[in-house]
Short mmCIF file of C-alpha atoms in Angstrom, two decimals:
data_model
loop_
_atom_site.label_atom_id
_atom_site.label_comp_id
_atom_site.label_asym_id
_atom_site.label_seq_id
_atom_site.Cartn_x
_atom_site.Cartn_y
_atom_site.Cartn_z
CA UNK A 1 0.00 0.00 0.00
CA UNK A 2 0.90 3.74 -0.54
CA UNK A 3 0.84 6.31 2.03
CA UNK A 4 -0.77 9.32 1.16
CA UNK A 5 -0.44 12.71 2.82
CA UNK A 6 -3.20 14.85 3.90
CA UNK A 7 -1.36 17.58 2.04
CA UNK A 8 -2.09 15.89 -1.34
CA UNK A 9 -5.89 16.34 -0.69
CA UNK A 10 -5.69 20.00 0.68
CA UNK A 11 -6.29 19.21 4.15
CA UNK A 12 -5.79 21.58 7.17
CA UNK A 13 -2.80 20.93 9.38
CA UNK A 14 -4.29 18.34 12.92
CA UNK A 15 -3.38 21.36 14.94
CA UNK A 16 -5.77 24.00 12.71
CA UNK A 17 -8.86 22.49 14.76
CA UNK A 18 -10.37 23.89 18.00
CA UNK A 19 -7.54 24.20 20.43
CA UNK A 20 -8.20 21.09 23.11
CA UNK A 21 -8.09 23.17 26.06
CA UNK A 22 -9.81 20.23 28.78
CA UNK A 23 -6.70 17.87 27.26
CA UNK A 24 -4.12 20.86 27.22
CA UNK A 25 -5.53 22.13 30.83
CA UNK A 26 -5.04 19.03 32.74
CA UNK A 27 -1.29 17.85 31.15
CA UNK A 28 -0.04 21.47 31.90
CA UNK A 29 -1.17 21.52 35.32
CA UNK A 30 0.22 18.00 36.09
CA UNK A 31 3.43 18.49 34.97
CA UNK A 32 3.56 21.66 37.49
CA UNK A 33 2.84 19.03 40.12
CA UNK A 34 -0.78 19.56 41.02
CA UNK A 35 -1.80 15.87 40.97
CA UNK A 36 -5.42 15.30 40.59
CA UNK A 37 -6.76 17.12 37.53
CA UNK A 38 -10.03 19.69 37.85
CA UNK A 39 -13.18 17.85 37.51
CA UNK A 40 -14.84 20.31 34.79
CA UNK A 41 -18.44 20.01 35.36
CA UNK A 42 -20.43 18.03 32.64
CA UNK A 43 -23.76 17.31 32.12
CA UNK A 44 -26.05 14.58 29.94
CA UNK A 45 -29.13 16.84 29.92
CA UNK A 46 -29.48 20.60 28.57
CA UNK A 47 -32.25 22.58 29.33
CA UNK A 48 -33.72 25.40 26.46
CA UNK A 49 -35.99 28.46 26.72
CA UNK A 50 -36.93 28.98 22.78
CA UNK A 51 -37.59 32.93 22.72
CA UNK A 52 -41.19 33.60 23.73
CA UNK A 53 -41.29 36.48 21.71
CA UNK A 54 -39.36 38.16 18.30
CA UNK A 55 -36.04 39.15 18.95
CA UNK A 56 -37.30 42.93 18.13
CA UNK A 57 -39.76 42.96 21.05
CA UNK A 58 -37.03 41.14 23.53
CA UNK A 59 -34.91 42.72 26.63
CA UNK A 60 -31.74 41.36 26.50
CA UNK A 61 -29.06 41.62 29.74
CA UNK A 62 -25.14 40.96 29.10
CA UNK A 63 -23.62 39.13 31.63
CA UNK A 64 -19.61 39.54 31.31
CA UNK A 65 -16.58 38.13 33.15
CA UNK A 66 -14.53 41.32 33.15
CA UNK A 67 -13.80 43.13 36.03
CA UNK A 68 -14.29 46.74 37.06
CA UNK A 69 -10.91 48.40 36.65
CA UNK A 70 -9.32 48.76 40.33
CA UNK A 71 -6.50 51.17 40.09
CA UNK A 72 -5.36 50.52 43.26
CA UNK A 73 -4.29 46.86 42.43
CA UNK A 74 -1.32 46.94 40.05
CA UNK A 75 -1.41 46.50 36.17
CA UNK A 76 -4.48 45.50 34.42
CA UNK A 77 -3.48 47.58 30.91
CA UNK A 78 -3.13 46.37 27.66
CA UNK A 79 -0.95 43.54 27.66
CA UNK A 80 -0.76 43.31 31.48
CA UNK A 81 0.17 39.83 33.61
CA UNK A 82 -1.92 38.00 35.50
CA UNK A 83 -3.06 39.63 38.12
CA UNK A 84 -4.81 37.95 40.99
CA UNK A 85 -5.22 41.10 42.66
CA UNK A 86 -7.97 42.76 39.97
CA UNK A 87 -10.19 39.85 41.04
CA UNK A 88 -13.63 40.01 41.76
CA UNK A 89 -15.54 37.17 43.75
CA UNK A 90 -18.90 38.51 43.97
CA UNK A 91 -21.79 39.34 41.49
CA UNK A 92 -21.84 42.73 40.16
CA UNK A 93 -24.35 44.86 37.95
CA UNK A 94 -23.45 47.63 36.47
CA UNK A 95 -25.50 51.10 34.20
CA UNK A 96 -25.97 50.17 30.30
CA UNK A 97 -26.56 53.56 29.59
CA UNK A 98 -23.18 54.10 30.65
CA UNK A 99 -19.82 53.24 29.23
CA UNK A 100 -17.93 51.20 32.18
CA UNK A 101 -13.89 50.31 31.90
CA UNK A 102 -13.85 47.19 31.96
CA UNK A 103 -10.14 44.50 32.40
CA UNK A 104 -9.70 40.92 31.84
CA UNK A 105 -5.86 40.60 33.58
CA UNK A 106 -7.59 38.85 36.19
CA UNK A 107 -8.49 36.27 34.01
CA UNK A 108 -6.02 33.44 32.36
CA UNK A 109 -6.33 34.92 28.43
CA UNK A 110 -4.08 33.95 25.93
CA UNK A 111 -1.68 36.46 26.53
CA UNK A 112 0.74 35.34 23.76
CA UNK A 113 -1.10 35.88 20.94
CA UNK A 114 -3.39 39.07 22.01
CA UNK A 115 -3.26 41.83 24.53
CA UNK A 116 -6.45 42.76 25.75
CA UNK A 117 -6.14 46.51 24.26
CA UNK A 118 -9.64 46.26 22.61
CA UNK A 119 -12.64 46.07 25.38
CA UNK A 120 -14.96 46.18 22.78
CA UNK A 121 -13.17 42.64 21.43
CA UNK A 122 -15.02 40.63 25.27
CA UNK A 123 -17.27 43.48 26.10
CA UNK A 124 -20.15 44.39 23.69
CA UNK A 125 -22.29 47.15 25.12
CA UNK A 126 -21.50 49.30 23.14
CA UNK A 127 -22.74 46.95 19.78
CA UNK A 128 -25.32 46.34 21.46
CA UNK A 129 -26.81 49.64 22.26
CA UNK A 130 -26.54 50.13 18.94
CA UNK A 131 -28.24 47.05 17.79
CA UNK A 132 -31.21 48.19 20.01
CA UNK A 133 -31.08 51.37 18.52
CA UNK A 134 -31.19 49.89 15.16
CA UNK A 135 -34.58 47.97 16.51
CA UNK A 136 -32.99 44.45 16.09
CA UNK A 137 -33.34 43.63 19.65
CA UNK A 138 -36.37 45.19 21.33
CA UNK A 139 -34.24 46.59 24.32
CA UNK A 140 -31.29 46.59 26.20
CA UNK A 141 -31.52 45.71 29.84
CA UNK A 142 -30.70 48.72 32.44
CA UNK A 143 -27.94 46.93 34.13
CA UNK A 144 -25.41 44.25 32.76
CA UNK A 145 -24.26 41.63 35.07
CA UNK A 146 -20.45 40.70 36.90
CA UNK A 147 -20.02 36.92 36.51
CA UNK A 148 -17.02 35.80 39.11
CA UNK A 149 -14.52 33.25 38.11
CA UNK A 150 -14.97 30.45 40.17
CA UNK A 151 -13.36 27.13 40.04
CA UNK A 152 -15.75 26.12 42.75
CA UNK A 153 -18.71 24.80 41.30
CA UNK A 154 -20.60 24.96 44.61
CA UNK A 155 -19.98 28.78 44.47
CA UNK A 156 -20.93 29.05 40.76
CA UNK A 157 -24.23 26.68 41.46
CA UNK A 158 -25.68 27.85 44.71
CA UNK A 159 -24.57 31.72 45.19
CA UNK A 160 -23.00 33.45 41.90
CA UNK A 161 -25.83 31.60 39.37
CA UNK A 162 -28.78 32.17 41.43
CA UNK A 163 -27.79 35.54 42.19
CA UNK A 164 -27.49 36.56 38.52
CA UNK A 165 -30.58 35.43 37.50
CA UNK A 166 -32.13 37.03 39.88
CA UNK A 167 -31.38 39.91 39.05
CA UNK A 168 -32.22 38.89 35.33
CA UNK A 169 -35.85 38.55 36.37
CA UNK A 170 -35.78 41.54 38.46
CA UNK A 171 -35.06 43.91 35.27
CA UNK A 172 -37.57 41.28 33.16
CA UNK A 173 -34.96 39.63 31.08
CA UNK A 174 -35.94 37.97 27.69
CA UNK A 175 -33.01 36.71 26.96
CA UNK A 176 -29.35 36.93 28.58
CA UNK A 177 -25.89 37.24 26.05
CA UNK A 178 -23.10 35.69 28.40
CA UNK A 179 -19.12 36.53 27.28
CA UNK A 180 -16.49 34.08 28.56
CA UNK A 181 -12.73 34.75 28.68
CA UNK A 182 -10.80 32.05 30.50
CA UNK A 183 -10.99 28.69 30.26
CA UNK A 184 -12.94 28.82 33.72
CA UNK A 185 -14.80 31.84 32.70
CA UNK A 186 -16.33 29.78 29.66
CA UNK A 187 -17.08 26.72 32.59
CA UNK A 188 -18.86 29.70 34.81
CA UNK A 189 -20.92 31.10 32.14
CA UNK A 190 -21.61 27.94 31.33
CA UNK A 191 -23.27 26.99 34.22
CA UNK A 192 -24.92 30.22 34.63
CA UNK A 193 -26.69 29.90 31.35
CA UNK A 194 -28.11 26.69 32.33
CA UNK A 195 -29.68 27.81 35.45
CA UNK A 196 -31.01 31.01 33.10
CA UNK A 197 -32.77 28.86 30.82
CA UNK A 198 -34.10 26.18 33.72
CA UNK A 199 -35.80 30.12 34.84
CA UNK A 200 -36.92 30.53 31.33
CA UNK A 201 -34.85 33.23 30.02
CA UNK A 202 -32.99 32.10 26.68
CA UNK A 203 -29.22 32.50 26.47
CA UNK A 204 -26.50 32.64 23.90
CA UNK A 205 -22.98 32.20 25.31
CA UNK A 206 -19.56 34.07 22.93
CA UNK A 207 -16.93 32.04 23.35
CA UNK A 208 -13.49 30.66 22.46
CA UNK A 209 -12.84 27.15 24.32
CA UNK A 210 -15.34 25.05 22.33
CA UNK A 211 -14.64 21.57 24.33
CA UNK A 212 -15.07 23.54 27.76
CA UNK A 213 -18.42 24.81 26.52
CA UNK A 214 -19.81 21.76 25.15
CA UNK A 215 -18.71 19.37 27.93
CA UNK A 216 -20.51 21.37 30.05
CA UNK A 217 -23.81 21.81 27.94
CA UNK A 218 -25.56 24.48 27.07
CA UNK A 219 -28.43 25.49 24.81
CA UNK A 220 -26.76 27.88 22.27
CA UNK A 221 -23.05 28.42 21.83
CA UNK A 222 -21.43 31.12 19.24
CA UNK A 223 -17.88 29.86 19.38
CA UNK A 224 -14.81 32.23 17.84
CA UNK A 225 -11.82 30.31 16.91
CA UNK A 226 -9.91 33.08 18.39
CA UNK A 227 -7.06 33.09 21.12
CA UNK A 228 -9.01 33.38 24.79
CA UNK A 229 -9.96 36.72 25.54
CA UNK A 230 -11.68 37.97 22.19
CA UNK A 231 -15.27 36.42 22.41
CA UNK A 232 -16.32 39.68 20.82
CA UNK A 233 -14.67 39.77 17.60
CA UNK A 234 -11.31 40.88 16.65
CA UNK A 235 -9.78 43.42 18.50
CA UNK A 236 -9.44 47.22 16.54
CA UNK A 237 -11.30 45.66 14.19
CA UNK A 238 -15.63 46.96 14.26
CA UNK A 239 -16.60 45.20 11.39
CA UNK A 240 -15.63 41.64 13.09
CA UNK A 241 -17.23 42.84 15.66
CA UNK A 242 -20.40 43.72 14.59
CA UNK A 243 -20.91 40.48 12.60
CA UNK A 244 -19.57 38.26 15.55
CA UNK A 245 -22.90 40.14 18.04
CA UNK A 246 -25.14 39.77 14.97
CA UNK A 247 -23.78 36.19 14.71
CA UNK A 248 -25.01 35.44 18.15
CA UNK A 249 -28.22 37.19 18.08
CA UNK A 250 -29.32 35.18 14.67
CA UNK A 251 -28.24 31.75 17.06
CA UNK A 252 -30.25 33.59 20.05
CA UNK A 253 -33.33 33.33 17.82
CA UNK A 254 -32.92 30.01 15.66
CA UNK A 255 -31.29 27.91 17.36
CA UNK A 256 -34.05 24.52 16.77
CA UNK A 257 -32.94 22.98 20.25
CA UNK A 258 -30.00 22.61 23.03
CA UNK A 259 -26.44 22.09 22.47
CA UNK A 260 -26.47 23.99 19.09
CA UNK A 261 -22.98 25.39 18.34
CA UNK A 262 -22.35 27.69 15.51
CA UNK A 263 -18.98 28.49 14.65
CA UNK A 264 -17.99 31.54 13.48
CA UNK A 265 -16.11 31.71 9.97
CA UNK A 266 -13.95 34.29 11.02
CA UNK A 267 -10.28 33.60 11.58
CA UNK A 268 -7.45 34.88 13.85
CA UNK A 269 -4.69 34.33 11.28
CA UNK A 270 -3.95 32.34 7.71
CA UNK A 271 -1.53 30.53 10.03
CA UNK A 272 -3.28 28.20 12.58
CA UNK A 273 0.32 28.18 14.73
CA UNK A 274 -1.06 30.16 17.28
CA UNK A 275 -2.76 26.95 18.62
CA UNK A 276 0.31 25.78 19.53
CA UNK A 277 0.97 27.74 22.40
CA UNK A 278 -1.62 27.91 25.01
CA UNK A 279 -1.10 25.63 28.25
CA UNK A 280 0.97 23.18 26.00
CA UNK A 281 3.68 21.46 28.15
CA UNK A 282 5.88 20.41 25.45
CA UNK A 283 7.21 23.61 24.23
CA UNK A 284 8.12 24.42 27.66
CA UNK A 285 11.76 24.20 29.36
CA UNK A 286 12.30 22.41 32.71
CA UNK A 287 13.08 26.10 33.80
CA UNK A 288 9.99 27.96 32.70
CA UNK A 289 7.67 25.08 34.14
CA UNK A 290 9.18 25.80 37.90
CA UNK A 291 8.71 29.19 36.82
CA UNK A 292 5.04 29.28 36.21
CA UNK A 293 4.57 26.86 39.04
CA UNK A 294 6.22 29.52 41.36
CA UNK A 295 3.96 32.40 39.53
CA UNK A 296 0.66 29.99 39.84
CA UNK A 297 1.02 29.30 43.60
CA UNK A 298 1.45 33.49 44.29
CA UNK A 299 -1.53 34.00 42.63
CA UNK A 300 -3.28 31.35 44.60
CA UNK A 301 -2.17 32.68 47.48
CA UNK A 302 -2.89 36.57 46.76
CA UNK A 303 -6.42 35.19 45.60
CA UNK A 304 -7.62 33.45 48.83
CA UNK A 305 -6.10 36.27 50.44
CA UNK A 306 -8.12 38.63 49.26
CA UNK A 307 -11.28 36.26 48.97
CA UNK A 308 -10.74 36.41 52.96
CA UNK A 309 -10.40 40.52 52.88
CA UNK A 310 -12.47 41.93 50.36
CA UNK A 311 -16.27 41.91 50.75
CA UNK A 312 -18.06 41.30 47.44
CA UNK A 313 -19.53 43.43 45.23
#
């Protein structure tokens, strides 16, 4: 027999597919010598809320992952580190009428490959008071919502979830558009969305880590095969933007039942090497893997620190 290469027929390279983030996650985090790996939460059963009414009559509330910038707490610019201290660990609402600064340095983005210069690239209010203004949702809910980061999914299940859609109901919520960042972010919004639609509001969750999302389950999933951190669209970049919200909206209101995924057919780059990078162990040195071990437990550390100190929001 004759061996024939993918390349003969065209193909993609293996590594041009959705970045494995569950597989990457728990190798990377062994080899820094944390034993067990994370149970990510996973469900057999998906609830849905179909829209009860047009899109053009509904009030739809943005529920984010961002933090409120602190400036008090170090770097959380453009291009900053990690930075455990610009966490939040409560639920937060904020104005839509008004524009907020928003950071994600609190969050594990891919920091490699983009910078988080762009708010408008994992924050959409602004696209979407324009898309209400444009009539092609009926409104925009007064306040948007704080979703914390939590690896706990007690936390996430019995106090941040509940909280948020209580406040959903509270501002009668249609239908709720929920942004992820990190690979926990998209596990927490996750979640979230579920206990939404089990309330009967309909969700739509932007994201970037496809397996996270859809080994959690969840009834409708725009996912951006874009480096963690631009859920949104391309940063700098408003007509990406603008089609990646309008993207989400059209899976808002056709999606025929749970677990629909749409992917976007935008890319990041004609070269898929990007992919390479994230979490993966084996283009790390014996060096820079005590490094980030060292650099991991300090943020632990500041984190249940100021868990213990700060009330939340």
């Amino acid at each position: 027999m004759t061996s024939e290469s993918g390349r003969d027929f065209g193909f993609a390279a293996a590594h041009a597919a959705p970045i494995p983030y569950l597989q990457r996650i728990r190798t990377y985090y062994q080899a820094l010598g944390y034993g067990a790996p994370y149970e990510w939460a996973h469900y057999a059963e998906v609830p849905f809320q179909p829209l009860r009414k047009p899109l053009s009559r509904c009030r739809i509330t943005l529920i984010t992952t961002a933090a409120p910038y602190q400036p008090d707490t170090g770097d959380q610019g453009p291009g900053a580190p990690y930075n455990a201290n610009a966490k939040f660990f409560g639920v937060y609402s904020g104005d839509t009428a008004k524009d907020h600064d928003l950071r994600i340095s609190h969050v594990a983005i891919d920091r490699q490959h983009t910078t988080a210069e762009d708010p408008a690239g994992y924050f959409p209010l602004p696209a979407l008071r324009r898309v209400a203004a444009a009539g092609r949702i009926g409104s925009l809910a007064p306040r948007f919502h704080g979703a914390p980061t939590n690896r706990s999914h007690r936390v996430t299940l019995e106090v941040d979830g509940p909280e948020i859609v209580a406040r959903c109901k509270a501002d009668a919520t249609d239908a709720a558009i929920l942004v992820a960042n990190c690979p926990v972010c998209h596990q927490s919004v996750s979640l979230t969305a579920r206990m939404l639609e089990e309330s009967g509001i309909a969700t739509v969750i932007m994201g970037c880590a496809k397996d996270i999302v859809e080994h959690v389950g969840v009834p409708r999933f725009l996912f951006s095969d874009f480096p963690l951190g631009n859920a949104a669209g391309r940063p700098k970049d408003p007509a990406s933007q603008a089609f990646t919200l309008d993207l989400a909206l059209s899976v808002l209101e056709t999606a025929p039942a749970a677990r629909t995924t749409v992917q976007s057919p935008l890319i990041w780059s004609a070269s898929p090497d990007w992919k390479l990078d994230y979490c993966n162990i084996d283009r790390l040195t014996p060096e820079e893997i005590r490094r980030r071990r060292a650099e991991f437990d300090k943020g632990k550390t500041q984190a249940r620190q100021i868990r213990e100190t700060r009330s939340p929001s």
